[in-house]
Structures are given as structure tokens and as C-alpha cells.
Coordinates of C-alpha atoms in Angstrom, one line a residue:
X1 CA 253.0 121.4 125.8
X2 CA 252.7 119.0 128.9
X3 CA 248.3 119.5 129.2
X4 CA 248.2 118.8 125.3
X5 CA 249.9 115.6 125.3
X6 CA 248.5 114.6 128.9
X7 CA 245.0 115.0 127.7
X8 CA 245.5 113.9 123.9
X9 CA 243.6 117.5 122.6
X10 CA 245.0 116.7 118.9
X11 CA 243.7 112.7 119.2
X12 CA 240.7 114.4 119.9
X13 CA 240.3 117.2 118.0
X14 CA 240.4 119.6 120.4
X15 CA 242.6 122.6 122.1
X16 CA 243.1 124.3 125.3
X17 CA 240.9 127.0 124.5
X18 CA 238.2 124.8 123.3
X19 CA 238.5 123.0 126.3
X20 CA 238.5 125.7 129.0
X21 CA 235.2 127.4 127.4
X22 CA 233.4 124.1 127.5
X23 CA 234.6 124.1 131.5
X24 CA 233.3 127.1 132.5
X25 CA 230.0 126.6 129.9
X26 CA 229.7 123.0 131.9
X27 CA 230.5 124.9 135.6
X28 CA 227.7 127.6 134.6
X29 CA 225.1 125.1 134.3
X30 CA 226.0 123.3 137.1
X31 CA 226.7 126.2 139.7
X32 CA 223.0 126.3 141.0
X33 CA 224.3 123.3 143.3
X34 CA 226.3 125.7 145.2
X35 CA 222.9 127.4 146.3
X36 CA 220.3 124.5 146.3
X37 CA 221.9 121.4 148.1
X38 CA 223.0 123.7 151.1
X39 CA 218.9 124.6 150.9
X40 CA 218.0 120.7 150.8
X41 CA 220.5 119.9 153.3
X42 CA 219.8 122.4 155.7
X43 CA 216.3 121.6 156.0
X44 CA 217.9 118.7 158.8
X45 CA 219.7 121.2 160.6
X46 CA 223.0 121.2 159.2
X47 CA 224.8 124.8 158.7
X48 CA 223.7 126.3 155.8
X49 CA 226.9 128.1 155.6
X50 CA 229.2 125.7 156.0
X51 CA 227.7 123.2 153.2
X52 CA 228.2 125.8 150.8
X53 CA 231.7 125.2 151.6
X54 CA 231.2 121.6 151.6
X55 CA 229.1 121.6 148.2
X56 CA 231.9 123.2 146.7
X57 CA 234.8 120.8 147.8
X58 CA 233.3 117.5 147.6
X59 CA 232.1 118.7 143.3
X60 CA 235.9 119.9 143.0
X61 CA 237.4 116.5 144.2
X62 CA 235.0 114.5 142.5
X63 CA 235.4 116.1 139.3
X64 CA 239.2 116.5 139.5
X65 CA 239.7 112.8 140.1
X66 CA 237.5 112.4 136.7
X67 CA 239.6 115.1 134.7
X68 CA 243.2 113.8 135.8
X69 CA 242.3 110.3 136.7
X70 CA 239.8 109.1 134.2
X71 CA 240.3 112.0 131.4
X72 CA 236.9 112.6 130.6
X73 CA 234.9 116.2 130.0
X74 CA 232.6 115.6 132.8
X75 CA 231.5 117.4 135.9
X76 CA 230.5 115.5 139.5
X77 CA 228.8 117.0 142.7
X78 CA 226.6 116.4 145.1
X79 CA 223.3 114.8 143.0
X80 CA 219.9 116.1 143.2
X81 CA 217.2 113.7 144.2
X82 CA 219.9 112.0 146.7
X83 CA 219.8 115.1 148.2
X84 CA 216.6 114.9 148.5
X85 CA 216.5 111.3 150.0
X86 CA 219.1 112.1 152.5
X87 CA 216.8 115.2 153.9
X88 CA 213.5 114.1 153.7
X89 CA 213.6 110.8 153.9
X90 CA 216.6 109.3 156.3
X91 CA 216.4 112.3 158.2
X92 CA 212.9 114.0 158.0
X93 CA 210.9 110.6 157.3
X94 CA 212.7 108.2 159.1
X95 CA 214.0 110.0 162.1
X96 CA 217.7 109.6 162.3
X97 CA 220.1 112.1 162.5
X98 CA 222.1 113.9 159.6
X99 CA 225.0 112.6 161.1
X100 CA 223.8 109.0 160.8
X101 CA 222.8 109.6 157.2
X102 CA 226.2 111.1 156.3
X103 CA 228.4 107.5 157.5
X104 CA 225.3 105.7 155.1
X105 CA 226.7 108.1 152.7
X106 CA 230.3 107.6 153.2
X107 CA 229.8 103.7 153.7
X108 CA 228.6 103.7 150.1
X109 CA 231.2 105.4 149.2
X110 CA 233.7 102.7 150.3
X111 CA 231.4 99.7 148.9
X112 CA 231.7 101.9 145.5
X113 CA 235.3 102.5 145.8
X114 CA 235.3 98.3 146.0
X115 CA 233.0 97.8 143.2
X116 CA 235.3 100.2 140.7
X117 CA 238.5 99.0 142.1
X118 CA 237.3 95.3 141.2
X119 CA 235.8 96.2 138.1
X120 CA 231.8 95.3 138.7
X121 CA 230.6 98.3 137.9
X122 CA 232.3 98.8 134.5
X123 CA 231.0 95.4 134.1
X124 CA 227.3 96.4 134.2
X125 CA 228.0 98.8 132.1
X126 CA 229.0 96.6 129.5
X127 CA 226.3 94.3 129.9
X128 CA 224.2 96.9 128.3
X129 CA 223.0 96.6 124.9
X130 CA 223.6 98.8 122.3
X131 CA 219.9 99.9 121.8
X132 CA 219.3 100.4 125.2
X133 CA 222.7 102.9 125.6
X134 CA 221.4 104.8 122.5
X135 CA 218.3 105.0 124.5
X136 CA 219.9 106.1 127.7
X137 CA 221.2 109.3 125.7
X138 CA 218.0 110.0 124.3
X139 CA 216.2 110.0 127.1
X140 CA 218.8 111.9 129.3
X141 CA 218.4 114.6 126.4
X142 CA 214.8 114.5 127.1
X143 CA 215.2 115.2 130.7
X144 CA 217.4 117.6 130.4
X145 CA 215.2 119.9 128.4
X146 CA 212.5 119.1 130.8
X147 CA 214.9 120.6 133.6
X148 CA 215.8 124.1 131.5
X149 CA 211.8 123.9 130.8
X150 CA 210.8 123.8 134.3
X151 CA 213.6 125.6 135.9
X152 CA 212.7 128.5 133.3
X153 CA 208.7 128.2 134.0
X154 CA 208.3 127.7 130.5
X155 CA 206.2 124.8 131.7
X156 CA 204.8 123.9 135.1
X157 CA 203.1 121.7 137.4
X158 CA 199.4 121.8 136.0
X159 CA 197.1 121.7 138.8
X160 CA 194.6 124.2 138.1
X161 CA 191.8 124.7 140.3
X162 CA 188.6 124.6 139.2
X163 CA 186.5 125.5 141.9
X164 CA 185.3 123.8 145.7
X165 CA 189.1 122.9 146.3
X166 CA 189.0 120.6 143.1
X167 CA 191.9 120.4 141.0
X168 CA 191.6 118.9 137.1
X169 CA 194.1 116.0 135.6
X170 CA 196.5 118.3 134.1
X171 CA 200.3 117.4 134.8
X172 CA 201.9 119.5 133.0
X173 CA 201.2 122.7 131.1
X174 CA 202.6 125.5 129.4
X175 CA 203.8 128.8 131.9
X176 CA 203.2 132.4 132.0
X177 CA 205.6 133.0 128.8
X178 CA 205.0 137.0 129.2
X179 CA 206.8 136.8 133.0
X180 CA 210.0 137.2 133.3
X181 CA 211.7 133.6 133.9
X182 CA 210.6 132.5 130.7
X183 CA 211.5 135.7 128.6
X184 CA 214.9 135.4 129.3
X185 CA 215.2 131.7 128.9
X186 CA 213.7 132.3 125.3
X187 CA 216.2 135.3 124.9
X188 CA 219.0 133.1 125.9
X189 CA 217.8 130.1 123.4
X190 CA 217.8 132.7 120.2
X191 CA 221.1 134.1 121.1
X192 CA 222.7 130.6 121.6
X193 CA 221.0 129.1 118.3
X194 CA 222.3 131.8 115.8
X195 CA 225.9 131.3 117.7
X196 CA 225.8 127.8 116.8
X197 CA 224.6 128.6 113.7
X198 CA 227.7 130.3 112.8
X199 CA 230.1 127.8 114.5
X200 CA 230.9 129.9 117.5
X201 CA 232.7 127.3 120.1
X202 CA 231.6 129.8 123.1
X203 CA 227.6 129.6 122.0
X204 CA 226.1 128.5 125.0
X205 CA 227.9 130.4 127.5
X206 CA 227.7 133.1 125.8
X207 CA 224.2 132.5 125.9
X208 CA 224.0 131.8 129.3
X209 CA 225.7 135.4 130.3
X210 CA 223.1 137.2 127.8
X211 CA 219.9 135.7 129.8
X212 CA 221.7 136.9 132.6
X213 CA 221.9 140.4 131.3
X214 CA 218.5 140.3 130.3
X215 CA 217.5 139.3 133.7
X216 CA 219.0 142.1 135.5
X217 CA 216.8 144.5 133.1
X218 CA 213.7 142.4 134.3
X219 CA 214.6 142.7 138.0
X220 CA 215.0 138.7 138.0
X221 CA 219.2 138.9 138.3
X222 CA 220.4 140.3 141.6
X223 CA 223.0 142.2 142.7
X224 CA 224.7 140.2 146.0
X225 CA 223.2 141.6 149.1
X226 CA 226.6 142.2 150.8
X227 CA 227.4 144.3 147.9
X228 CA 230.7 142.2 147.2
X229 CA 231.7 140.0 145.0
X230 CA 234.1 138.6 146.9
X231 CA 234.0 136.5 150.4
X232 CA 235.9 134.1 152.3
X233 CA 234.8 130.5 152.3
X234 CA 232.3 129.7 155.6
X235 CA 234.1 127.2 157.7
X236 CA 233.2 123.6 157.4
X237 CA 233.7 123.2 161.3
X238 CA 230.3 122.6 162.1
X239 CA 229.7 119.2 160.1
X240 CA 232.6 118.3 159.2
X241 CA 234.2 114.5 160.5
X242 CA 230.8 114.4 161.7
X243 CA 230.0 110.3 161.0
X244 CA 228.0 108.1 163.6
X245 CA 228.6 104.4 163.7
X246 CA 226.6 103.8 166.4
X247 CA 223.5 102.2 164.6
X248 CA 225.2 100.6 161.2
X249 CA 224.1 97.5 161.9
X250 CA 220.3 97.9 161.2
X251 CA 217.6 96.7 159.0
X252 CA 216.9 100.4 158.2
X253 CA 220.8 100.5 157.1
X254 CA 220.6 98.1 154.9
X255 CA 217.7 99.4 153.0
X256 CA 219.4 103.1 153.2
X257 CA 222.3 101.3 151.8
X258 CA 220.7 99.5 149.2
X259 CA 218.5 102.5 147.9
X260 CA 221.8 104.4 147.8
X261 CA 223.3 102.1 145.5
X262 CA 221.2 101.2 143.3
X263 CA 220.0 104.7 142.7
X264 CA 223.4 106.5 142.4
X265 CA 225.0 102.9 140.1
X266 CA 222.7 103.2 137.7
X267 CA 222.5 107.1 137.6
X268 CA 226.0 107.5 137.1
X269 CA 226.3 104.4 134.9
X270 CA 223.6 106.1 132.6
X271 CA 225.1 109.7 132.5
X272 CA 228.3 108.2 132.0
X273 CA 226.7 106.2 128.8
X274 CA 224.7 109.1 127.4
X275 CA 227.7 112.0 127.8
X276 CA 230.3 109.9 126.6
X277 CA 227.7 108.8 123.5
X278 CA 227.5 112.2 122.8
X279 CA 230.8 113.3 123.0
X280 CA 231.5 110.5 120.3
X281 CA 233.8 108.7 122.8
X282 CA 232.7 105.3 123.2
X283 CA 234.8 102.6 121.2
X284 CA 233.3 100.5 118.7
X285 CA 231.7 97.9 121.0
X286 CA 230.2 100.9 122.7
X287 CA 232.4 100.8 126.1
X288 CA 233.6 104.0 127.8
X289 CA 236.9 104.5 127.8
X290 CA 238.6 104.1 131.3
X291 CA 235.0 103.0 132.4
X292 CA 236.9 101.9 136.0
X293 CA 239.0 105.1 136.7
X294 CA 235.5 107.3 135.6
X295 CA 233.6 105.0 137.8
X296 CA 236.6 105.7 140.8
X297 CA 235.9 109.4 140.5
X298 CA 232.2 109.3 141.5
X299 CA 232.8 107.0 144.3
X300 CA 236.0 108.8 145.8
X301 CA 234.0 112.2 145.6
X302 CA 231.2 110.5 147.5
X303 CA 233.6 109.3 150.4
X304 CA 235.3 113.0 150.5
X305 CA 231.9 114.6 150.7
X306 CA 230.4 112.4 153.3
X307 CA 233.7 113.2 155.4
X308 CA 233.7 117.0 154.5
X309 CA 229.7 117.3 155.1
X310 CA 227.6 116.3 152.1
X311 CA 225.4 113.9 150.5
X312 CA 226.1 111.6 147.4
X313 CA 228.5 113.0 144.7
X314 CA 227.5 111.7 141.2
X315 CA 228.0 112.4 137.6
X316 CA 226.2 115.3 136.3
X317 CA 224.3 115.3 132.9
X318 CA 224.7 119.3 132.9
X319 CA 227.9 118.2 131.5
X320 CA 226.5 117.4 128.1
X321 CA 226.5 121.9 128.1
X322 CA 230.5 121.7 128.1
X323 CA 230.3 118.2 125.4
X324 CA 228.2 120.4 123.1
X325 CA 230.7 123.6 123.7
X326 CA 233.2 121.3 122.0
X327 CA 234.8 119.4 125.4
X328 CA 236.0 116.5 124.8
X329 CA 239.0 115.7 127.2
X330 CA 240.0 115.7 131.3
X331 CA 241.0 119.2 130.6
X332 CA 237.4 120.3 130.6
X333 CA 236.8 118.9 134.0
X334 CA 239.7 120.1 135.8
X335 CA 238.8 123.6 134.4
X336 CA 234.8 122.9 136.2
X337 CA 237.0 121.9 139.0
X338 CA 238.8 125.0 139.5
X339 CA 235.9 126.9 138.7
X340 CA 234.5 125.0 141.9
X341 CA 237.3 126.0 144.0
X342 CA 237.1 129.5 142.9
X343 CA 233.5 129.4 143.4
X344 CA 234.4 129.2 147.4
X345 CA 235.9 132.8 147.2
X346 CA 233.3 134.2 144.5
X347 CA 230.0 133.0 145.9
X348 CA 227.7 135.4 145.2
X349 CA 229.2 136.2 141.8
X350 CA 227.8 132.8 140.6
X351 CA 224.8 132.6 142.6
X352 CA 223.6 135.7 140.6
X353 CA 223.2 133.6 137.9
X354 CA 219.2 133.1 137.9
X355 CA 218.3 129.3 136.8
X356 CA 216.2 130.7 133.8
X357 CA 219.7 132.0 132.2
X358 CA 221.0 128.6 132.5
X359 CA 217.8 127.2 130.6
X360 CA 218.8 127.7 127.4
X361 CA 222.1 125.2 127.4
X362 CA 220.3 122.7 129.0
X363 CA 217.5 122.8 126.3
X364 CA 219.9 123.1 123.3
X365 CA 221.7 120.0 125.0
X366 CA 218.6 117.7 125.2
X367 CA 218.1 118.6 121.4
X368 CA 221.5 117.7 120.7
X369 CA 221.5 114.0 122.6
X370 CA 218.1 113.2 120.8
X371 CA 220.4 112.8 118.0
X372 CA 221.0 109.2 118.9
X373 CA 217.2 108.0 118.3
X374 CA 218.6 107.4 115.0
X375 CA 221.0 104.5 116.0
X376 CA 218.1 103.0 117.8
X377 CA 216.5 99.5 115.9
X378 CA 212.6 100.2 116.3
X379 CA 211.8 97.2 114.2
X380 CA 212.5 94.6 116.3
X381 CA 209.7 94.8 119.7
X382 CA 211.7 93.2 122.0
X383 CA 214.8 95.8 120.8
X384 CA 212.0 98.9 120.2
X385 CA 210.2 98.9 123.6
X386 CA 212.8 98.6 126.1
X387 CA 214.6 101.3 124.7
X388 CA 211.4 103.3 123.9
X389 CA 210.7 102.7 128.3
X390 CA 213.9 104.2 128.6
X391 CA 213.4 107.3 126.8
X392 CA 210.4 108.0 128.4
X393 CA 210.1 107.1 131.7
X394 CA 213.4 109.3 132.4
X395 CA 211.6 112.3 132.0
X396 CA 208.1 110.8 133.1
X397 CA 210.0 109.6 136.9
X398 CA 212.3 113.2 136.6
X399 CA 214.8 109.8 136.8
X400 CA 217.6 108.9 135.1
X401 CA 218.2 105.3 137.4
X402 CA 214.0 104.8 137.1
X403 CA 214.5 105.0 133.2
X404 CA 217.2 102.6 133.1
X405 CA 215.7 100.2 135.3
X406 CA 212.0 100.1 133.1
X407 CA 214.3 100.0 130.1
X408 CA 216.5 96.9 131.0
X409 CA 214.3 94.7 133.1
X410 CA 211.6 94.6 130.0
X411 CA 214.7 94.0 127.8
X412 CA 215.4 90.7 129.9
X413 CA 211.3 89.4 130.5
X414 CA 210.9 90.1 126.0
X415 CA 214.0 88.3 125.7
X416 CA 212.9 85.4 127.7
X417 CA 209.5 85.2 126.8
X418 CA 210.4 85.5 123.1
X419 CA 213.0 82.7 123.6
X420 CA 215.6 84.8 122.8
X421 CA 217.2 84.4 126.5
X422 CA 220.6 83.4 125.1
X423 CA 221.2 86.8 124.3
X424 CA 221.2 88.0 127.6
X425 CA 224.3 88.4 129.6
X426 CA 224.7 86.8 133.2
X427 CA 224.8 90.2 134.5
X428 CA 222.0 91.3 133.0
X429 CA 219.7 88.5 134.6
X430 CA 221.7 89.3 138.0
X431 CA 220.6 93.2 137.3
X432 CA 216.8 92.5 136.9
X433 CA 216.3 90.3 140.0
X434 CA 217.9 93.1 142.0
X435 CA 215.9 95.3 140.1
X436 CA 212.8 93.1 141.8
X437 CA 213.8 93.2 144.9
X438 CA 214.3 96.8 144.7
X439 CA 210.4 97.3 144.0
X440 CA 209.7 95.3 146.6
X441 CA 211.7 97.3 149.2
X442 CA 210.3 100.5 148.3

């Protein structure tokens, strides 16, 4: 059969059905895109509508090119927290347009398409060490729970007030675990757990659909307003082709640009790391495989969105769902691809899934990546504490790029202070002065 010898299922232990459960399991826990970057993006004035549309086809693209071109069980869209840059802070803070921040979007596309074609971003992947790419995993798994946690309201922001407008020191606590979010979070994570338990391939979206069921007996699921299923795709006509060149060549371009980068290289470089990690797909120097054509994917579905309407496509760590379903191959993204493209004609079928029934496989996921603390050498401190900052400051920032940078720019100053410098790459050195002047730009 041409899709098992295309994407190798038997060299990795996998089949078709395998693979298409782990798509839609991957798709499930990333379909809440569809609803909130259109709610992000909108806040500059672009149709809400139309980025739906938009949303959709720049995460199908993206995400095929990685499936077909690059093989690997991993799902791209349009990234939270660049979202959130490209609304409040080009647009909102700054002042410019949404048009203007959509070319800053597609000219990092291009510069990324450059950097894959020529090979320097799988070369900074490389340049990682071993500990620290255990640690990337670990702490990915970390933030990942955090999200099911939060998105669930099993835990919250804790400002509590304590009387005259004061509010105590707390930053996080425990939620309302009687209200509804929570409940069927918690339902979901039972149902999922025994599943796994008994070796049931379909565990988490199964218990993804449960918590949904559950949520419609707690009033928290909802039927679609219009009544249908069903609806056409909104037009992208009204910010589509969109770009304006007219003030590229400014200071505030360049730092738009540089933020861009360096935030979406090293989030995709470390979701990339800690997916294929736990998908047991990294060779035995601990490379990716087809590092450059993965790398390609992220940066043509970045180019496509910024034409089609949208902000930054990336990587998603939601991905690790569909890893832990059993995906191992491209066939699992082209099935999250497709599930994208019918997504544009079945709206309001996904977007009844409530983000506390989604909760569950992203908190079984972070349990699974922790896995890798193992592998980590906590003997050595100039080994231990790098990838210890890693772990922790991923979920600490709510950063996967913040992590990375604590984790390898203390790597390279206990190195050299330790006189161990020798043992750091060229590229390293290169990565932590631009990790410098990043702090200083901000």
C-alpha cells in the first residue's frame, strides 16, 4: 500500500489506523485555535469571520508541508503568544496597522524560508547538548499540563483580595474543583487513565469526547447557535493579499523582526526537540530526522498565513496528544491537516468542544514527556542547572523560547567560567550574545 511504504508505518511500528486516531486526537487538542486566534486577531480590527477561514488554512498548509515534506506526527498553526504580540503589541501598543504587522509576518517568513533552505536553523539545533534537549522535553511536559490545568480552572491566577483594594502574593492556586470546568476535566483524566491502562490506542480522544459529554449534562458544552452543524467557509476577502511595504525600512521593523525570530526559532526548535524526544525519533547523536524539511514547514506556513491573513504559524506541542495516541509518522499530520480543512465546513461542530474536555490529553501528555528527567545528568552543576532553568522557567514565563534561552545561555557562562569553554560549539557562543542583545531590546 502506497501511504505505508511512503510514511515507513512498519519501520516505525505503526499502522494507518494507529495513525489516523493519533491525527484526530492531535487535531482535538488543537482545534480551540480555530476560535481563539480569530478572538486575538480581531481585537485590531480584522474580520472575525474571515480569520476563521484564514486560521484554518494557514494550520492545514503548514502542517501538510510537515506530514508529506518532512514526515513527522506533528501539527503547525497560527502560535499563541505571537498572536498575542502581533495584536497588542505591533498593533495595539505600537500603533501600526494590522496590515503592516502582517508583511513583518510574512518577511519573517521568507528570512525563515532562507535559514531552513541553508541549513542554519537545523544547525542550532544541533548545537544543543544532550542535557539541555532532555530538558526541553521535560519542561514542555510541564507546560503543557500547566495549560490543561489552567484551561480547565483546575488552578488559577491567585489574586485574592483581602480587603481596601489589597491583593496577597499568591500566583497561583488551586480552582473551584466542585464547578463545572474542572469536573469534567477530572472526568476526562479517569476515563483516559484506565484506557491507557488497558492499552487502548484511542485513550485520549476517547477521553476527550467523554468530557465533552459530560459537559453537555453540566450546561458547559453547547449546542451551535445556528442550529447546524454544517456551514460554508466565511470569505477571506476582507484581509486577504493585504501586506503594506510602505514602512519596512524602520528601526521599529527591525526590532518587530528580530522579536519575531528569535521567539518563533527557538519555539519551534524546542517543540520540535521535545516531540520528536518523545516520539523516540531522534537518532543516536540526538538530531531530528529531516531537521531542514520540518524546519521548511513552519516557515512556508508562516509565509501562506501572512498572505492568506494570519499571524505566525509554528509548531504545536498539543502534538505530543497524537505522539502519545501512538503517531509516529507524516501520516498523522496530514490526517490533522485534513481535519483542518474539514474544520472550514464543520465549524461549530469543533468549536463545541469546551477547553476543559481537552484538558485531560494535555495533562496525561505533560506526564508522559516528564519521562525524559531520567536521561538528564544532575551531578555535574554546570550540566544540572542549565537544564534544571529549562524545565522551569518554561512553565514559570508560560514560554517555551524564554525556557530555552535561561537554559542555554547559563550552559555557555558555567562552561566558561568553569573552564570548560572548549566544550561549547561556535554556535552556541553566536546564540548567547544574540540572546544578550535580545534582553537588551526588550
Amino acid at each position: 500500500m502506497f501511504m505505508r511504504d511512503f510514511f515507513r508505518l512498519h519501520e516505525h511500528g505503526t499502522t494507518v489506523k494507529k495513525e489516523l486516531l493519533a491525527g484526530l486526537t492531535t487535531f482535538s487538542t488543537m482545534a480551540y485555535i480555530l476560535v481563539v486566534n480569530p478572538m486575538i486577531l480581531s481585537r485590531t480590527g480584522m474580520d472575525f469571520n474571515a480569520l476563521i477561514t484564514a486560521t484554518a488554512l494557514a494550520a492545514a498548509i503548514g502542517t501538510l508541508v510537515m506530514g508529506l515534506y518532512a514526515r513527522l506526527p506533528i501539527g503547525l498553526a497560527p502560535g499563541m503568544g505571537l498572536n498575542a504580540f502581533f495584536a497588542y503589541t505591533i498593533v495595539l501598543q505600537m500603533g501600526y496597522s494590522w496590515q503592516f504587522a502582517l508583511t513583518a509576518v510574512f518577511l519573517e517568513g521568507i528570512i525563515f524560508i532562507f535559514l531552513s533552505l541553508f541549513h542554519i536553523r537545523e544547525a542550532i539545533i544541533n548545537s544543543i547538548p544532550e542535557n539541555l534537549k532532555h530538558a526541553i522535553s521535560v519542561g514542555i511536559g510541564l507546560l503543557i499540563a500547566l495549560i490543561g490545568m489552567a484551561n480547565a480552572g483546575i488552578i488559577e491566577t491567585g489574586m485574592r483580595h483581602v480587603g481596601e483594594g489589597k491583593l496577597d502574593g499568591v500566583i497561583l492556586q488551586i480552582g473551584d474543583i466542585t464547578s463545572a470546568g474542572p469536573l469534567i476535566a477530572l472526568t476526562g483524566l479517569i476515563v483516559s487513565a484506565v484506557l491507557m491502562y488497558r492499552k487502548v490506542n484511542a485513550a485520549l480522544l476517547i477521553g476527550i469526547l467523554v468530557a465533552t459529554v459530560a459537559g453537555m449534562l453540566l450546561g458547559v458544552t453547547h449546542w451551535p447557535a445556528s442550529g447546524s452543524l454544517v456551514s460554508l467557509p466565511p470569505s477571506l476577502s476582507p484581509i486577504a493579499f493585504q501586506l503594506e511595504f510602505s514602512k519596512i525600512f524602520s528601526l521599529d521593523m527591525v526590532v518587530i523582526l528580530f522579536t519575531l525570530l528569535m521567539v518563533n526559532l527557538f519555539d519551534t526548535v524546542g517543540t520540535l526537540i521535545g516531540l520528536c524526544n518523545k516520539a523516540g525519533l531522534l537518532d543516536s547523536r540526538g538530531r531530528i530526522p529531516r531537521a531542514k524539511q520540518a524546519l521548511f514547514a513552519d516557515a512556508v506556513g508562516t509565509t501562506a498565513g501572512a498572505l492568506l491573513g494570519t499571524s505566525v504559524v509554528t509548531a504545536y506541542v498539543e502534538s505530543a496528544s497524537g505522539i502519545a495516541s501512538g503517531g509516529r509518522t507524516g501520516l498523522t499530520a496530514v490526517t490533522v491537516a485534513g481535519m483542518f480543512l474539514l474544520a472550514l465546513f464543520f465549524a461549530p461542530l469543533f468549536a463545541m468542544i469546551p477547553a476543559a474536555a481537552t484538558a485531560p490529553a494535555l495533562i496525561i501528555v505533560g506526564m508522559l514527556m516528564m519521562g525524559a528527567v531520567t536521561k538528564i545528568n544532575f551531578e555535574d552543576t554546570t550540566e544540572a542547572v542549565p537544564a534544571f532553568l529549562a524545565i522551569v522557567m518554561m512553565p514559570y514565563t508560560y514560554s517555551i523560547a524564554e525556557g530555552i534561552v535561561f537554559g542555554m545561555l547559563s550552559y555557555v557562562l558555567l562552561k566558561v567560567f568553569t573552564g570548560q569553554y572548549r566544550k561549547i560549539s561556535p554556535v552556541m557562543y553566536v546564540l548567547a550574545v544574540l540572546f544578550v542583545l535580545s534582553f537588551l531590546l526588550q
